[in-house]
PDB file of C-alpha atoms in Angstrom:
ATOM      1  CA  UNK A   1      80.730  47.376 134.038  1.00 58.00           C
ATOM      2  CA  UNK A   2      80.413  50.460 131.873  1.00 80.00           C
ATOM      3  CA  UNK A   3      82.884  53.281 131.450  1.00 89.00           C
ATOM      4  CA  UNK A   4      82.383  56.397 133.562  1.00 95.00           C
ATOM      5  CA  UNK A   5      80.402  59.233 132.041  1.00 97.00           C
ATOM      6  CA  UNK A   6      82.873  62.103 131.986  1.00 98.00           C
ATOM      7  CA  UNK A   7      81.213  65.505 132.107  1.00 98.00           C
ATOM      8  CA  UNK A   8      82.876  68.637 130.757  1.00 98.00           C
ATOM      9  CA  UNK A   9      81.835  72.033 132.131  1.00 98.00           C
ATOM     10  CA  UNK A  10      82.823  74.949 129.909  1.00 98.00           C
ATOM     11  CA  UNK A  11      82.568  78.237 131.790  1.00 95.00           C
ATOM     12  CA  UNK A  12      81.642  81.689 130.536  1.00 92.00           C
ATOM     13  CA  UNK A  13      84.221  84.369 129.817  1.00 88.00           C
ATOM     14  CA  UNK A  14      83.759  85.970 126.371  1.00 85.00           C
ATOM     15  CA  UNK A  15      87.066  86.010 124.405  1.00 89.00           C
ATOM     16  CA  UNK A  16      88.697  83.685 126.928  1.00 92.00           C
ATOM     17  CA  UNK A  17      86.334  81.007 125.709  1.00 95.00           C
ATOM     18  CA  UNK A  18      88.837  80.136 122.998  1.00 96.00           C
ATOM     19  CA  UNK A  19      90.797  78.380 125.782  1.00 97.00           C
ATOM     20  CA  UNK A  20      88.116  75.680 125.812  1.00 98.00           C
ATOM     21  CA  UNK A  21      89.352  74.570 122.385  1.00 98.00           C
ATOM     22  CA  UNK A  22      92.805  73.824 123.794  1.00 98.00           C
ATOM     23  CA  UNK A  23      91.331  71.949 126.754  1.00 98.00           C
ATOM     24  CA  UNK A  24      89.260  69.711 124.478  1.00 98.00           C
ATOM     25  CA  UNK A  25      92.252  69.040 122.225  1.00 98.00           C
ATOM     26  CA  UNK A  26      94.301  67.918 125.230  1.00 98.00           C
ATOM     27  CA  UNK A  27      91.525  65.615 126.427  1.00 98.00           C
ATOM     28  CA  UNK A  28      91.190  64.076 122.971  1.00 97.00           C
ATOM     29  CA  UNK A  29      94.956  63.629 122.697  1.00 97.00           C
ATOM     30  CA  UNK A  30      94.886  61.436 125.801  1.00 97.00           C
ATOM     31  CA  UNK A  31      91.757  59.524 124.859  1.00 97.00           C
ATOM     32  CA  UNK A  32      89.437  61.047 127.465  1.00 97.00           C
ATOM     33  CA  UNK A  33      85.945  60.556 126.028  1.00 96.00           C
ATOM     34  CA  UNK A  34      83.381  63.162 127.015  1.00 98.00           C
ATOM     35  CA  UNK A  35      79.889  61.869 127.798  1.00 98.00           C
ATOM     36  CA  UNK A  36      78.067  65.127 128.504  1.00 98.00           C
ATOM     37  CA  UNK A  37      78.795  68.868 128.243  1.00 98.00           C
ATOM     38  CA  UNK A  38      77.367  71.779 130.224  1.00 98.00           C
ATOM     39  CA  UNK A  39      78.209  75.295 129.082  1.00 97.00           C
ATOM     40  CA  UNK A  40      77.487  78.924 129.827  1.00 96.00           C
ATOM     41  CA  UNK A  41      77.867  81.768 127.324  1.00 92.00           C
ATOM     42  CA  UNK A  42      81.177  81.276 125.451  1.00 93.00           C
ATOM     43  CA  UNK A  43      81.287  77.753 126.861  1.00 96.00           C
ATOM     44  CA  UNK A  44      77.943  77.035 125.210  1.00 96.00           C
ATOM     45  CA  UNK A  45      79.315  78.118 121.847  1.00 94.00           C
ATOM     46  CA  UNK A  46      82.431  75.928 122.014  1.00 97.00           C
ATOM     47  CA  UNK A  47      80.387  73.081 123.470  1.00 97.00           C
ATOM     48  CA  UNK A  48      77.945  73.230 120.559  1.00 96.00           C
ATOM     49  CA  UNK A  49      80.755  73.292 118.010  1.00 95.00           C
ATOM     50  CA  UNK A  50      82.496  70.310 119.626  1.00 97.00           C
ATOM     51  CA  UNK A  51      79.349  68.240 120.110  1.00 97.00           C
ATOM     52  CA  UNK A  52      78.329  69.022 116.536  1.00 96.00           C
ATOM     53  CA  UNK A  53      81.660  67.921 115.039  1.00 95.00           C
ATOM     54  CA  UNK A  54      82.885  71.369 114.043  1.00 95.00           C
ATOM     55  CA  UNK A  55      85.650  72.148 116.533  1.00 96.00           C
ATOM     56  CA  UNK A  56      88.459  72.124 113.951  1.00 95.00           C
ATOM     57  CA  UNK A  57      86.599  74.674 111.846  1.00 93.00           C
ATOM     58  CA  UNK A  58      86.000  76.873 114.885  1.00 93.00           C
ATOM     59  CA  UNK A  59      89.695  76.761 115.712  1.00 96.00           C
ATOM     60  CA  UNK A  60      90.674  77.850 112.207  1.00 94.00           C
ATOM     61  CA  UNK A  61      88.098  80.640 112.335  1.00 90.00           C
ATOM     62  CA  UNK A  62      89.435  81.802 115.704  1.00 91.00           C
ATOM     63  CA  UNK A  63      93.068  81.816 114.603  1.00 92.00           C
ATOM     64  CA  UNK A  64      92.202  83.773 111.452  1.00 88.00           C
ATOM     65  CA  UNK A  65      90.162  86.370 113.340  1.00 80.00           C
ATOM     66  CA  UNK A  66      91.293  89.988 113.520  1.00 71.00           C
ATOM     67  CA  UNK A  67      89.657  93.208 114.678  1.00 60.00           C
ATOM     68  CA  UNK A  68      87.914  93.677 111.333  1.00 61.00           C
ATOM     69  CA  UNK A  69      86.288  90.271 111.712  1.00 60.00           C
ATOM     70  CA  UNK A  70      85.317  91.030 115.317  1.00 60.00           C
ATOM     71  CA  UNK A  71      83.539  94.223 114.276  1.00 58.00           C
ATOM     72  CA  UNK A  72      81.773  92.488 111.385  1.00 59.00           C
ATOM     73  CA  UNK A  73      79.928  90.228 113.828  1.00 55.00           C
ATOM     74  CA  UNK A  74      78.696  93.061 116.041  1.00 59.00           C
ATOM     75  CA  UNK A  75      75.212  93.614 114.598  1.00 52.00           C
ATOM     76  CA  UNK A  76      74.538  96.895 116.335  1.00 54.00           C
ATOM     77  CA  UNK A  77      71.014  97.390 117.665  1.00 53.00           C
ATOM     78  CA  UNK A  78      69.109 100.494 118.719  1.00 51.00           C
ATOM     79  CA  UNK A  79      70.030 100.559 122.424  1.00 52.00           C
ATOM     80  CA  UNK A  80      66.730  99.639 124.031  1.00 54.00           C
ATOM     81  CA  UNK A  81      67.615  96.191 125.385  1.00 50.00           C
ATOM     82  CA  UNK A  82      71.265  96.033 124.336  1.00 49.00           C
ATOM     83  CA  UNK A  83      73.823  97.465 121.915  1.00 55.00           C
ATOM     84  CA  UNK A  84      74.287  94.222 119.967  1.00 63.00           C
ATOM     85  CA  UNK A  85      71.519  92.100 118.497  1.00 61.00           C
ATOM     86  CA  UNK A  86      73.579  88.911 118.737  1.00 55.00           C
ATOM     87  CA  UNK A  87      72.034  87.140 115.747  1.00 66.00           C
ATOM     88  CA  UNK A  88      75.275  87.074 113.744  1.00 67.00           C
ATOM     89  CA  UNK A  89      77.217  85.507 116.605  1.00 68.00           C
ATOM     90  CA  UNK A  90      74.621  82.791 117.139  1.00 66.00           C
ATOM     91  CA  UNK A  91      74.420  82.132 113.402  1.00 72.00           C
ATOM     92  CA  UNK A  92      78.167  81.490 113.330  1.00 78.00           C
ATOM     93  CA  UNK A  93      77.502  77.985 114.599  1.00 81.00           C
ATOM     94  CA  UNK A  94      75.903  77.196 111.233  1.00 81.00           C
ATOM     95  CA  UNK A  95      79.307  77.720 109.574  1.00 79.00           C
ATOM     96  CA  UNK A  96      80.909  75.004 111.672  1.00 86.00           C
ATOM     97  CA  UNK A  97      78.323  72.257 111.907  1.00 88.00           C
ATOM     98  CA  UNK A  98      75.303  71.081 109.934  1.00 87.00           C
ATOM     99  CA  UNK A  99      73.540  70.173 113.184  1.00 92.00           C
ATOM    100  CA  UNK A 100      70.590  72.445 113.970  1.00 93.00           C
ATOM    101  CA  UNK A 101      68.969  70.846 117.012  1.00 96.00           C
ATOM    102  CA  UNK A 102      70.260  69.473 120.302  1.00 97.00           C
ATOM    103  CA  UNK A 103      68.800  66.066 119.523  1.00 96.00           C
ATOM    104  CA  UNK A 104      71.227  65.685 116.586  1.00 96.00           C
ATOM    105  CA  UNK A 105      74.439  66.319 118.551  1.00 96.00           C
ATOM    106  CA  UNK A 106      77.100  63.639 118.962  1.00 95.00           C
ATOM    107  CA  UNK A 107      77.419  64.453 122.670  1.00 97.00           C
ATOM    108  CA  UNK A 108      74.551  65.542 124.965  1.00 98.00           C
ATOM    109  CA  UNK A 109      74.806  69.287 125.643  1.00 98.00           C
ATOM    110  CA  UNK A 110      73.111  71.580 128.138  1.00 98.00           C
ATOM    111  CA  UNK A 111      73.375  75.350 127.734  1.00 98.00           C
ATOM    112  CA  UNK A 112      72.713  77.567 130.727  1.00 97.00           C
ATOM    113  CA  UNK A 113      70.832  80.862 130.499  1.00 97.00           C
ATOM    114  CA  UNK A 114      69.180  83.149 133.080  1.00 96.00           C
ATOM    115  CA  UNK A 115      65.572  84.280 133.406  1.00 96.00           C
ATOM    116  CA  UNK A 116      66.073  88.053 133.591  1.00 93.00           C
ATOM    117  CA  UNK A 117      62.980  88.586 135.758  1.00 94.00           C
ATOM    118  CA  UNK A 118      63.172  85.721 138.254  1.00 95.00           C
ATOM    119  CA  UNK A 119      66.948  85.269 138.360  1.00 92.00           C
ATOM    120  CA  UNK A 120      66.524  81.526 137.948  1.00 95.00           C
ATOM    121  CA  UNK A 121      68.991  79.518 135.918  1.00 95.00           C
ATOM    122  CA  UNK A 122      67.458  77.898 132.835  1.00 97.00           C
ATOM    123  CA  UNK A 123      68.872  74.743 131.246  1.00 98.00           C
ATOM    124  CA  UNK A 124      68.431  74.475 127.478  1.00 98.00           C
ATOM    125  CA  UNK A 125      68.928  71.045 125.904  1.00 97.00           C
ATOM    126  CA  UNK A 126      66.168  70.649 123.323  1.00 96.00           C
ATOM    127  CA  UNK A 127      65.198  72.252 120.046  1.00 96.00           C
ATOM    128  CA  UNK A 128      67.117  74.974 118.243  1.00 95.00           C
ATOM    129  CA  UNK A 129      70.807  75.266 119.078  1.00 95.00           C
ATOM    130  CA  UNK A 130      70.994  78.724 117.513  1.00 92.00           C
ATOM    131  CA  UNK A 131      68.176  80.105 119.665  1.00 93.00           C
ATOM    132  CA  UNK A 132      69.675  78.600 122.804  1.00 95.00           C
ATOM    133  CA  UNK A 133      73.043  80.173 121.977  1.00 93.00           C
ATOM    134  CA  UNK A 134      71.415  83.577 121.581  1.00 91.00           C
ATOM    135  CA  UNK A 135      70.050  83.250 125.096  1.00 93.00           C
ATOM    136  CA  UNK A 136      73.111  81.755 126.763  1.00 94.00           C
ATOM    137  CA  UNK A 137      75.394  84.464 125.311  1.00 89.00           C
ATOM    138  CA  UNK A 138      73.086  87.477 125.839  1.00 88.00           C
ATOM    139  CA  UNK A 139      75.358  89.612 128.032  1.00 84.00           C
ATOM    140  CA  UNK A 140      73.036  91.978 129.952  1.00 82.00           C
ATOM    141  CA  UNK A 141      73.141  95.543 128.694  1.00 75.00           C
ATOM    142  CA  UNK A 142      75.375  94.579 125.790  1.00 77.00           C
ATOM    143  CA  UNK A 143      73.500  91.880 123.873  1.00 82.00           C
ATOM    144  CA  UNK A 144      69.714  91.902 123.589  1.00 84.00           C
ATOM    145  CA  UNK A 145      67.858  89.168 125.535  1.00 88.00           C
ATOM    146  CA  UNK A 146      66.171  86.224 123.823  1.00 91.00           C
ATOM    147  CA  UNK A 147      62.563  85.090 124.284  1.00 93.00           C
ATOM    148  CA  UNK A 148      62.292  81.293 124.608  1.00 95.00           C
ATOM    149  CA  UNK A 149      59.239  79.461 125.956  1.00 94.00           C
ATOM    150  CA  UNK A 150      57.730  82.769 127.147  1.00 95.00           C
ATOM    151  CA  UNK A 151      60.825  83.586 129.186  1.00 96.00           C
ATOM    152  CA  UNK A 152      63.170  86.494 128.512  1.00 94.00           C
ATOM    153  CA  UNK A 153      66.613  84.961 128.866  1.00 95.00           C
ATOM    154  CA  UNK A 154      70.060  86.493 129.264  1.00 93.00           C
ATOM    155  CA  UNK A 155      73.617  85.205 129.683  1.00 92.00           C
ATOM    156  CA  UNK A 156      73.942  82.050 131.777  1.00 92.00           C
ATOM    157  CA  UNK A 157      76.988  83.539 133.464  1.00 90.00           C
ATOM    158  CA  UNK A 158      74.759  85.921 135.413  1.00 90.00           C
ATOM    159  CA  UNK A 159      73.816  83.183 137.900  1.00 92.00           C
ATOM    160  CA  UNK A 160      75.812  80.105 136.926  1.00 94.00           C
ATOM    161  CA  UNK A 161      79.034  80.897 135.022  1.00 92.00           C
ATOM    162  CA  UNK A 162      80.468  77.435 135.780  1.00 95.00           C
ATOM    163  CA  UNK A 163      77.487  75.036 135.792  1.00 96.00           C
ATOM    164  CA  UNK A 164      78.995  72.089 137.645  1.00 97.00           C
ATOM    165  CA  UNK A 165      75.639  71.256 139.245  1.00 97.00           C
ATOM    166  CA  UNK A 166      73.964  71.072 135.830  1.00 97.00           C
ATOM    167  CA  UNK A 167      76.579  68.606 134.631  1.00 98.00           C
ATOM    168  CA  UNK A 168      76.161  66.436 137.750  1.00 97.00           C
ATOM    169  CA  UNK A 169      72.388  66.440 137.310  1.00 97.00           C
ATOM    170  CA  UNK A 170      72.886  65.206 133.739  1.00 97.00           C
ATOM    171  CA  UNK A 171      74.464  62.033 135.122  1.00 97.00           C
ATOM    172  CA  UNK A 172      78.194  62.767 134.975  1.00 98.00           C
ATOM    173  CA  UNK A 173      80.286  60.399 137.097  1.00 97.00           C
ATOM    174  CA  UNK A 174      83.421  62.524 136.782  1.00 98.00           C
ATOM    175  CA  UNK A 175      83.219  66.284 136.234  1.00 98.00           C
ATOM    176  CA  UNK A 176      86.003  68.318 134.621  1.00 98.00           C
ATOM    177  CA  UNK A 177      85.290  72.051 134.912  1.00 98.00           C
ATOM    178  CA  UNK A 178      87.107  74.803 133.016  1.00 97.00           C
ATOM    179  CA  UNK A 179      87.065  78.118 134.869  1.00 94.00           C
ATOM    180  CA  UNK A 180      88.317  80.881 132.588  1.00 92.00           C
ATOM    181  CA  UNK A 181      87.578  83.703 135.050  1.00 84.00           C
ATOM    182  CA  UNK A 182      89.872  82.524 137.826  1.00 71.00           C
ATOM    183  CA  UNK A 183      92.748  84.885 137.059  1.00 64.00           C
ATOM    184  CA  UNK A 184      90.991  88.174 136.379  1.00 53.00           C
ATOM    185  CA  UNK A 185      93.501  91.037 136.087  1.00 45.00           C
ATOM    186  CA  UNK A 186      92.843  94.434 134.568  1.00 44.00           C
ATOM    187  CA  UNK A 187      95.240  95.241 131.776  1.00 45.00           C
ATOM    188  CA  UNK A 188      95.555  98.691 133.338  1.00 45.00           C
ATOM    189  CA  UNK A 189      97.100  97.091 136.423  1.00 40.00           C
ATOM    190  CA  UNK A 190      99.944  95.448 134.539  1.00 38.00           C
ATOM    191  CA  UNK A 191     103.133  97.487 134.733  1.00 39.00           C
ATOM    192  CA  UNK A 192     105.282  95.271 132.546  1.00 38.00           C
ATOM    193  CA  UNK A 193     103.715  93.971 129.368  1.00 41.00           C
ATOM    194  CA  UNK A 194     105.197  91.062 127.519  1.00 43.00           C
ATOM    195  CA  UNK A 195     106.686  91.513 124.080  1.00 47.00           C
ATOM    196  CA  UNK A 196     103.962  89.244 122.698  1.00 43.00           C
ATOM    197  CA  UNK A 197     101.213  91.367 124.261  1.00 40.00           C
ATOM    198  CA  UNK A 198     102.721  94.547 122.817  1.00 46.00           C
ATOM    199  CA  UNK A 199     102.936  93.017 119.334  1.00 48.00           C
ATOM    200  CA  UNK A 200      99.331  91.809 119.532  1.00 47.00           C
ATOM    201  CA  UNK A 201      98.190  95.224 120.714  1.00 50.00           C
ATOM    202  CA  UNK A 202      99.991  96.984 117.855  1.00 54.00           C
ATOM    203  CA  UNK A 203      98.569  94.523 115.336  1.00 50.00           C
ATOM    204  CA  UNK A 204      95.051  95.051 116.657  1.00 50.00           C
ATOM    205  CA  UNK A 205      95.480  98.827 116.554  1.00 55.00           C
ATOM    206  CA  UNK A 206      96.537  98.619 112.902  1.00 58.00           C
ATOM    207  CA  UNK A 207      93.466  96.577 112.040  1.00 54.00           C
ATOM    208  CA  UNK A 208      91.223  99.010 113.891  1.00 55.00           C
ATOM    209  CA  UNK A 209      92.543 101.907 111.820  1.00 61.00           C
ATOM    210  CA  UNK A 210      91.984  99.912 108.625  1.00 61.00           C
ATOM    211  CA  UNK A 211      88.328  99.442 109.569  1.00 55.00           C
ATOM    212  CA  UNK A 212      87.916 103.172 110.258  1.00 57.00           C
ATOM    213  CA  UNK A 213      89.484 104.051 106.884  1.00 61.00           C
ATOM    214  CA  UNK A 214      87.184 101.656 105.040  1.00 60.00           C
ATOM    215  CA  UNK A 215      84.132 103.337 106.558  1.00 52.00           C
ATOM    216  CA  UNK A 216      85.395 106.733 105.434  1.00 59.00           C
ATOM    217  CA  UNK A 217      86.263 105.529 101.903  1.00 63.00           C
ATOM    218  CA  UNK A 218      82.935 103.773 101.370  1.00 59.00           C
ATOM    219  CA  UNK A 219      80.512 106.262 102.908  1.00 55.00           C
ATOM    220  CA  UNK A 220      82.107 109.684 102.408  1.00 59.00           C
ATOM    221  CA  UNK A 221      81.381 112.362 104.991  1.00 62.00           C
ATOM    222  CA  UNK A 222      78.778 110.178 106.744  1.00 57.00           C
ATOM    223  CA  UNK A 223      81.269 107.359 106.999  1.00 54.00           C
ATOM    224  CA  UNK A 224      83.908 109.759 108.234  1.00 58.00           C
ATOM    225  CA  UNK A 225      81.629 110.932 111.039  1.00 62.00           C
ATOM    226  CA  UNK A 226      80.654 107.396 111.980  1.00 56.00           C
ATOM    227  CA  UNK A 227      84.257 106.282 111.671  1.00 58.00           C
ATOM    228  CA  UNK A 228      85.345 109.018 114.060  1.00 61.00           C
ATOM    229  CA  UNK A 229      82.751 107.857 116.581  1.00 58.00           C
ATOM    230  CA  UNK A 230      83.838 104.223 116.256  1.00 56.00           C
ATOM    231  CA  UNK A 231      87.438 105.373 116.553  1.00 58.00           C
ATOM    232  CA  UNK A 232      86.519 107.096 119.800  1.00 58.00           C
ATOM    233  CA  UNK A 233      84.719 104.005 121.055  1.00 53.00           C
ATOM    234  CA  UNK A 234      87.555 101.584 120.393  1.00 53.00           C
ATOM    235  CA  UNK A 235      90.603 103.808 120.859  1.00 54.00           C
ATOM    236  CA  UNK A 236      93.082 102.391 123.338  1.00 50.00           C
ATOM    237  CA  UNK A 237      94.267 105.902 124.158  1.00 54.00           C
ATOM    238  CA  UNK A 238      90.832 107.107 125.323  1.00 51.00           C
ATOM    239  CA  UNK A 239      90.848 109.054 128.631  1.00 55.00           C
ATOM    240  CA  UNK A 240      88.326 106.660 130.165  1.00 63.00           C
ATOM    241  CA  UNK A 241      87.213 103.050 129.533  1.00 62.00           C
ATOM    242  CA  UNK A 242      84.609 102.631 126.801  1.00 57.00           C
ATOM    243  CA  UNK A 243      81.269 101.035 127.584  1.00 61.00           C
ATOM    244  CA  UNK A 244      82.264  97.587 126.275  1.00 62.00           C
ATOM    245  CA  UNK A 245      85.183  97.483 128.708  1.00 66.00           C
ATOM    246  CA  UNK A 246      82.999  98.675 131.572  1.00 69.00           C
ATOM    247  CA  UNK A 247      80.279  96.092 130.926  1.00 67.00           C
ATOM    248  CA  UNK A 248      82.716  93.284 130.140  1.00 66.00           C
ATOM    249  CA  UNK A 249      84.952  93.893 133.133  1.00 71.00           C
ATOM    250  CA  UNK A 250      82.002  94.274 135.499  1.00 71.00           C
ATOM    251  CA  UNK A 251      80.468  91.024 134.299  1.00 72.00           C
ATOM    252  CA  UNK A 252      83.774  89.178 134.630  1.00 72.00           C
ATOM    253  CA  UNK A 253      84.217  90.393 138.203  1.00 75.00           C
ATOM    254  CA  UNK A 254      80.656  89.404 139.060  1.00 76.00           C
ATOM    255  CA  UNK A 255      81.069  85.975 137.498  1.00 76.00           C
ATOM    256  CA  UNK A 256      84.291  85.353 139.382  1.00 77.00           C
ATOM    257  CA  UNK A 257      82.582  86.086 142.708  1.00 79.00           C
ATOM    258  CA  UNK A 258      79.623  83.859 141.833  1.00 80.00           C
ATOM    259  CA  UNK A 259      81.956  81.052 140.757  1.00 80.00           C
ATOM    260  CA  UNK A 260      83.843  81.251 144.056  1.00 81.00           C
ATOM    261  CA  UNK A 261      80.579  80.844 145.975  1.00 81.00           C
ATOM    262  CA  UNK A 262      79.188  78.107 143.728  1.00 81.00           C
ATOM    263  CA  UNK A 263      82.404  76.083 143.891  1.00 82.00           C
ATOM    264  CA  UNK A 264      82.031  75.842 147.651  1.00 84.00           C
ATOM    265  CA  UNK A 265      78.802  73.884 147.129  1.00 88.00           C
ATOM    266  CA  UNK A 266      79.309  72.241 143.742  1.00 92.00           C
ATOM    267  CA  UNK A 267      82.848  70.891 143.582  1.00 94.00           C
ATOM    268  CA  UNK A 268      84.114  69.349 140.327  1.00 97.00           C
ATOM    269  CA  UNK A 269      86.443  66.360 140.371  1.00 97.00           C
ATOM    270  CA  UNK A 270      88.965  68.309 138.302  1.00 98.00           C
ATOM    271  CA  UNK A 271      89.109  72.107 138.129  1.00 97.00           C
ATOM    272  CA  UNK A 272      91.109  73.615 135.280  1.00 97.00           C
ATOM    273  CA  UNK A 273      92.073  77.293 135.548  1.00 95.00           C
ATOM    274  CA  UNK A 274      93.865  78.619 132.438  1.00 95.00           C
ATOM    275  CA  UNK A 275      95.840  81.782 133.194  1.00 91.00           C
ATOM    276  CA  UNK A 276      94.244  84.401 130.983  1.00 88.00           C
ATOM    277  CA  UNK A 277      93.943  87.268 133.426  1.00 75.00           C
ATOM    278  CA  UNK A 278      95.004  90.098 131.108  1.00 77.00           C
ATOM    279  CA  UNK A 279      92.614  89.147 128.295  1.00 84.00           C
ATOM    280  CA  UNK A 280      89.790  91.641 128.008  1.00 79.00           C
ATOM    281  CA  UNK A 281      86.189  90.969 127.015  1.00 76.00           C
ATOM    282  CA  UNK A 282      86.642  91.663 123.282  1.00 75.00           C
ATOM    283  CA  UNK A 283      90.131  90.206 122.741  1.00 83.00           C
ATOM    284  CA  UNK A 284      88.730  87.616 120.337  1.00 84.00           C
ATOM    285  CA  UNK A 285      91.722  88.056 118.030  1.00 83.00           C
ATOM    286  CA  UNK A 286      94.039  86.684 120.742  1.00 89.00           C
ATOM    287  CA  UNK A 287      92.827  83.155 120.109  1.00 93.00           C
ATOM    288  CA  UNK A 288      96.215  81.486 119.660  1.00 95.00           C
ATOM    289  CA  UNK A 289      97.347  82.452 123.108  1.00 93.00           C
ATOM    290  CA  UNK A 290      94.066  81.382 124.732  1.00 95.00           C
ATOM    291  CA  UNK A 291      93.985  78.022 122.938  1.00 97.00           C
ATOM    292  CA  UNK A 292      97.607  77.279 123.853  1.00 97.00           C
ATOM    293  CA  UNK A 293      97.010  78.194 127.483  1.00 96.00           C
ATOM    294  CA  UNK A 294      93.940  75.967 127.639  1.00 97.00           C
ATOM    295  CA  UNK A 295      95.911  73.068 126.185  1.00 98.00           C
ATOM    296  CA  UNK A 296      98.857  73.520 128.584  1.00 97.00           C
ATOM    297  CA  UNK A 297      96.583  73.843 131.580  1.00 97.00           C
ATOM    298  CA  UNK A 298      94.741  70.631 130.752  1.00 98.00           C
ATOM    299  CA  UNK A 299      97.958  68.758 129.978  1.00 98.00           C
ATOM    300  CA  UNK A 300      99.157  69.399 133.532  1.00 97.00           C
ATOM    301  CA  UNK A 301      96.010  67.803 134.940  1.00 98.00           C
ATOM    302  CA  UNK A 302      95.866  64.781 132.631  1.00 98.00           C
ATOM    303  CA  UNK A 303      97.522  62.461 135.224  1.00 97.00           C
ATOM    304  CA  UNK A 304      94.870  63.450 137.788  1.00 98.00           C
ATOM    305  CA  UNK A 305      92.075  62.971 135.262  1.00 98.00           C
ATOM    306  CA  UNK A 306      93.297  59.501 134.320  1.00 97.00           C
ATOM    307  CA  UNK A 307      93.598  58.599 138.019  1.00 97.00           C
ATOM    308  CA  UNK A 308      89.978  59.619 138.577  1.00 97.00           C
ATOM    309  CA  UNK A 309      88.888  57.393 135.701  1.00 96.00           C
ATOM    310  CA  UNK A 310      91.000  54.490 136.957  1.00 95.00           C
ATOM    311  CA  UNK A 311      89.588  54.894 140.468  1.00 95.00           C
ATOM    312  CA  UNK A 312      86.055  54.783 139.094  1.00 94.00           C
ATOM    313  CA  UNK A 313      86.764  51.379 137.533  1.00 91.00           C
ATOM    314  CA  UNK A 314      88.273  50.145 140.798  1.00 90.00           C
ATOM    315  CA  UNK A 315      85.233  51.192 142.814  1.00 89.00           C
ATOM    316  CA  UNK A 316      82.686  49.845 140.388  1.00 84.00           C
TER     317      UNK A 316
END
């Protein structure tokens, strides 16, 4: 009798995706071997890093990230199909693993994207990992779509932000799904902010101002003008939300509603829901908190996960 194939579903959620690192660390701590991974958007990125043996390097990168680093990976595009080209983000995976194609991964991985014309979910599990990442993380209106096999593809979270069904279809006996959109709360709705949140916000604001100053110092009057525009874009004191917040928040709300409907039909054996409600779309420099929350959330469910595995052996 063989061991059960444990499937891990890593949901979409932009900066909250760092929580997936903590979940995986908790599973490894307790000896839970993963047999297949299905991911959407941020979940695809962490899934690729883990399956390619580069999770530790991704964690270090995430913990070292600040606002300057965030901005450096936003390869701005002329806004025809999106504001961000997305190549730099997809190419990040090359820093963490030497694996280029799905066939070389230590663990089978399926990335989910969306055909922007038909609305059909597309599963990517062969060929270039980098190209698949570009498609799976192409947030509509923000990141330009990716053409693969004559299909224009966008973020998998548009139709399947928590691809439990994809993981089941890949042969998983036990499915552990990580929903990082379950606790969506607008930061504007929080009356009392924790001391940690305030410190992080102040730190991020300082970094933002450093980036603006560097533009001005390096590019003179042109840099000053561009810096002022960037300052306006990213200012936390702006009179209205900037476009990144609008797009990110709207997508998160949409994904949460889709997840609620999908979970009624495709139910995982274990559903993990890290509490990251006040993390916004671009809070990538809040990695420590997200990773810790993912770890704690998974730790609480370890007894249930081990029971599921034990029950599988009993029934087989």
